[in-house]
Amino acid sequence: MDLTQTIFEVIDMRSFSNLWFWIALAVLWSTASHWVMGVPWDLISRARRKGGTAEHDVAELVRIYTTRILYVSEVSGLVLIVLVSFTLTTLAVLGFGYDVEFAQAVFLLVLPMSIVGALSVRTAYKFKADWPEGQTLYRKLHHHRMLVQFIGMVSIFVTTMWGMFQNFSIGVLGG
């Protein structure tokens, strides 16, 4: 048995039957819903309840991350759109056209996150237009978080159904 064969046996490139893929999926969406426009949700909750320095910190972090997102969007937005489109198209063709399971798995992780990225850019432009404060800011951050969580739920559902279909097909049909 050579080293390459041993590595592929340990890693198991069949993504949907690999525990690490499902852990990565859970961590990805947990992290995405915890960090709302660059601000940790627990800080937003604390600011909503207690105010004070937490309220100031949330407002400053939102301002910093909104400015940062808009800068990246304006400076290299077109290049990012082209690269993300190319990557998603490549993954879709490899995954679903040529039946490469690893590409399918990465596509099912990257596509919804690119939607979340676009949503964050849209929210940043809305924040720049009127720089909300206090309860208005918290309501808008909460709305953004709910949209991210909805995208996450749909993504997890679709990924789970596709993964079960792949595992069933490979198990029953033999590959």
Coordinates of C-alpha atoms in Angstrom, one line a residue:
M1 CA 0.0 0.0 0.0
D2 CA 1.5 3.3 -1.1
L3 CA 1.3 6.7 0.7
T4 CA -1.3 8.2 -1.7
Q5 CA -3.7 5.3 -1.3
T6 CA -3.4 5.5 2.5
I7 CA -4.0 9.2 2.5
F8 CA -7.2 8.9 0.3
E9 CA -8.4 6.0 2.5
V10 CA -8.1 8.2 5.7
I11 CA -9.5 11.4 4.1
D12 CA -12.2 9.7 2.0
M13 CA -12.8 12.1 -0.9
R14 CA -16.5 11.1 -1.0
S15 CA -17.6 14.2 0.7
F16 CA -21.3 13.4 1.5
S17 CA -20.3 10.3 3.5
N18 CA -17.5 12.1 5.3
L19 CA -18.2 13.4 8.9
W20 CA -15.8 16.3 8.4
F21 CA -17.9 17.7 5.5
W22 CA -21.0 17.9 7.8
I23 CA -19.0 19.4 10.6
A24 CA -17.7 22.0 8.2
L25 CA -21.2 22.7 7.0
A26 CA -22.5 23.2 10.5
V27 CA -19.5 25.5 11.5
L28 CA -19.9 27.5 8.3
W29 CA -23.5 28.4 8.9
S30 CA -23.1 28.8 12.7
T31 CA -20.3 31.3 12.0
A32 CA -22.3 33.1 9.3
S33 CA -25.3 33.6 11.5
H34 CA -23.1 34.6 14.5
W35 CA -21.2 37.4 12.7
V36 CA -23.8 39.9 11.4
M37 CA -22.1 42.5 9.2
G38 CA -18.8 41.8 11.1
V39 CA -20.4 42.2 14.5
P40 CA -20.8 39.2 16.9
W41 CA -24.5 38.6 17.7
D42 CA -23.9 38.4 21.4
L43 CA -22.5 42.0 21.4
I44 CA -25.6 43.1 19.5
S45 CA -27.9 41.4 22.0
R46 CA -26.0 43.0 24.9
A47 CA -26.2 46.4 23.3
R48 CA -29.9 46.0 22.7
R49 CA -30.5 45.0 26.4
K50 CA -28.0 47.2 28.3
G51 CA -26.9 50.0 25.9
G52 CA -23.8 52.0 27.1
T53 CA -20.4 51.0 25.8
A54 CA -21.8 47.9 24.0
E55 CA -24.1 50.2 22.0
H56 CA -21.2 52.4 21.0
D57 CA -19.1 49.4 20.1
V58 CA -21.8 47.9 17.9
A59 CA -22.3 51.3 16.1
E60 CA -18.5 51.6 15.5
L61 CA -18.1 48.0 14.4
V62 CA -21.0 48.4 11.9
R63 CA -19.5 51.6 10.6
I64 CA -16.0 50.0 10.2
Y65 CA -17.2 46.8 8.6
T66 CA -19.7 48.6 6.3
T67 CA -17.0 51.0 5.1
R68 CA -14.7 48.0 4.6
I69 CA -17.3 46.0 2.6
L70 CA -18.1 49.0 0.5
Y71 CA -14.4 49.7 -0.2
V72 CA -13.8 46.2 -1.3
S73 CA -17.0 46.2 -3.4
E74 CA -16.1 49.5 -5.1
V75 CA -12.4 48.7 -5.7
S76 CA -12.5 45.1 -6.8
G77 CA -16.2 44.3 -7.0
L78 CA -16.2 43.5 -10.7
V79 CA -13.1 41.2 -10.4
L80 CA -14.7 39.4 -7.5
I81 CA -18.0 38.9 -9.4
V82 CA -16.0 37.4 -12.3
L83 CA -13.9 35.2 -10.1
V84 CA -16.9 33.9 -8.1
S85 CA -18.9 33.3 -11.2
F86 CA -16.0 31.4 -12.8
T87 CA -15.5 29.3 -9.7
L88 CA -19.2 28.5 -9.3
T89 CA -19.5 27.6 -13.0
T90 CA -16.4 25.4 -12.8
L91 CA -17.6 23.7 -9.7
A92 CA -21.1 23.2 -11.2
V93 CA -19.8 21.7 -14.4
L94 CA -17.3 19.4 -12.6
G95 CA -19.8 18.4 -9.9
F96 CA -23.0 18.0 -11.8
G97 CA -21.8 17.6 -15.4
Y98 CA -18.9 15.2 -14.7
D99 CA -20.2 13.8 -11.4
V100 CA -17.3 14.8 -9.2
E101 CA -18.7 14.6 -5.7
F102 CA -16.1 16.8 -4.1
A103 CA -16.9 19.6 -6.6
Q104 CA -20.6 19.1 -5.8
A105 CA -19.9 19.5 -2.1
V106 CA -17.8 22.6 -2.5
F107 CA -20.4 24.1 -4.8
L108 CA -23.2 23.5 -2.2
L109 CA -21.0 25.3 0.3
V110 CA -19.9 28.2 -1.9
L111 CA -23.1 29.1 -3.7
P112 CA -25.2 30.1 -0.7
M113 CA -22.2 31.9 0.9
S114 CA -21.8 34.0 -2.3
I115 CA -25.5 34.9 -1.9
V116 CA -24.8 35.9 1.7
G117 CA -21.9 38.0 0.5
A118 CA -24.1 39.8 -2.0
L119 CA -26.7 40.3 0.7
S120 CA -24.0 41.9 3.0
V121 CA -23.0 44.3 0.2
R122 CA -26.6 45.3 -0.3
T123 CA -27.1 45.8 3.5
A124 CA -23.8 47.9 3.6
Y125 CA -25.2 50.2 0.8
K126 CA -28.4 50.6 2.8
F127 CA -26.5 51.4 6.0
K128 CA -24.4 54.0 4.1
A129 CA -27.5 55.7 2.9
D130 CA -28.8 56.6 6.3
W131 CA -26.4 55.2 9.1
P132 CA -29.1 53.8 11.4
E133 CA -28.6 54.1 15.2
G134 CA -30.0 52.4 18.3
Q135 CA -33.1 50.2 17.9
T136 CA -33.3 50.9 14.2
L137 CA -29.8 49.6 13.7
Y138 CA -30.5 46.5 15.8
R139 CA -33.7 45.8 13.9
K140 CA -31.9 46.1 10.6
L141 CA -29.1 43.8 11.9
H142 CA -31.7 41.3 13.1
H143 CA -33.4 41.4 9.7
H144 CA -30.1 40.7 8.0
R145 CA -29.4 37.9 10.4
M146 CA -32.8 36.3 9.8
L147 CA -32.1 36.4 6.0
V148 CA -28.7 34.8 6.5
Q149 CA -30.3 32.1 8.7
F150 CA -33.1 31.5 6.1
I151 CA -30.5 31.0 3.4
G152 CA -28.6 28.7 5.7
M153 CA -31.6 26.6 6.5
V154 CA -32.4 26.2 2.8
S155 CA -28.8 25.5 2.0
I156 CA -28.5 22.8 4.8
F157 CA -31.8 21.2 3.6
V158 CA -30.8 21.1 -0.1
T159 CA -27.3 19.9 0.8
T160 CA -28.7 17.2 3.1
M161 CA -31.2 16.0 0.5
W162 CA -28.5 15.9 -2.2
G163 CA -26.0 14.2 0.1
M164 CA -28.6 11.5 1.1
F165 CA -29.4 11.0 -2.6
Q166 CA -25.7 10.6 -3.4
N167 CA -25.1 8.2 -0.6
F168 CA -28.2 6.2 -1.4
S169 CA -27.2 6.1 -5.1
I170 CA -23.7 4.9 -4.4
G171 CA -24.8 2.4 -1.7
V172 CA -27.6 0.9 -3.8
L173 CA -26.3 1.2 -7.3
G174 CA -22.7 0.6 -6.4
G175 CA -21.2 3.8 -7.5

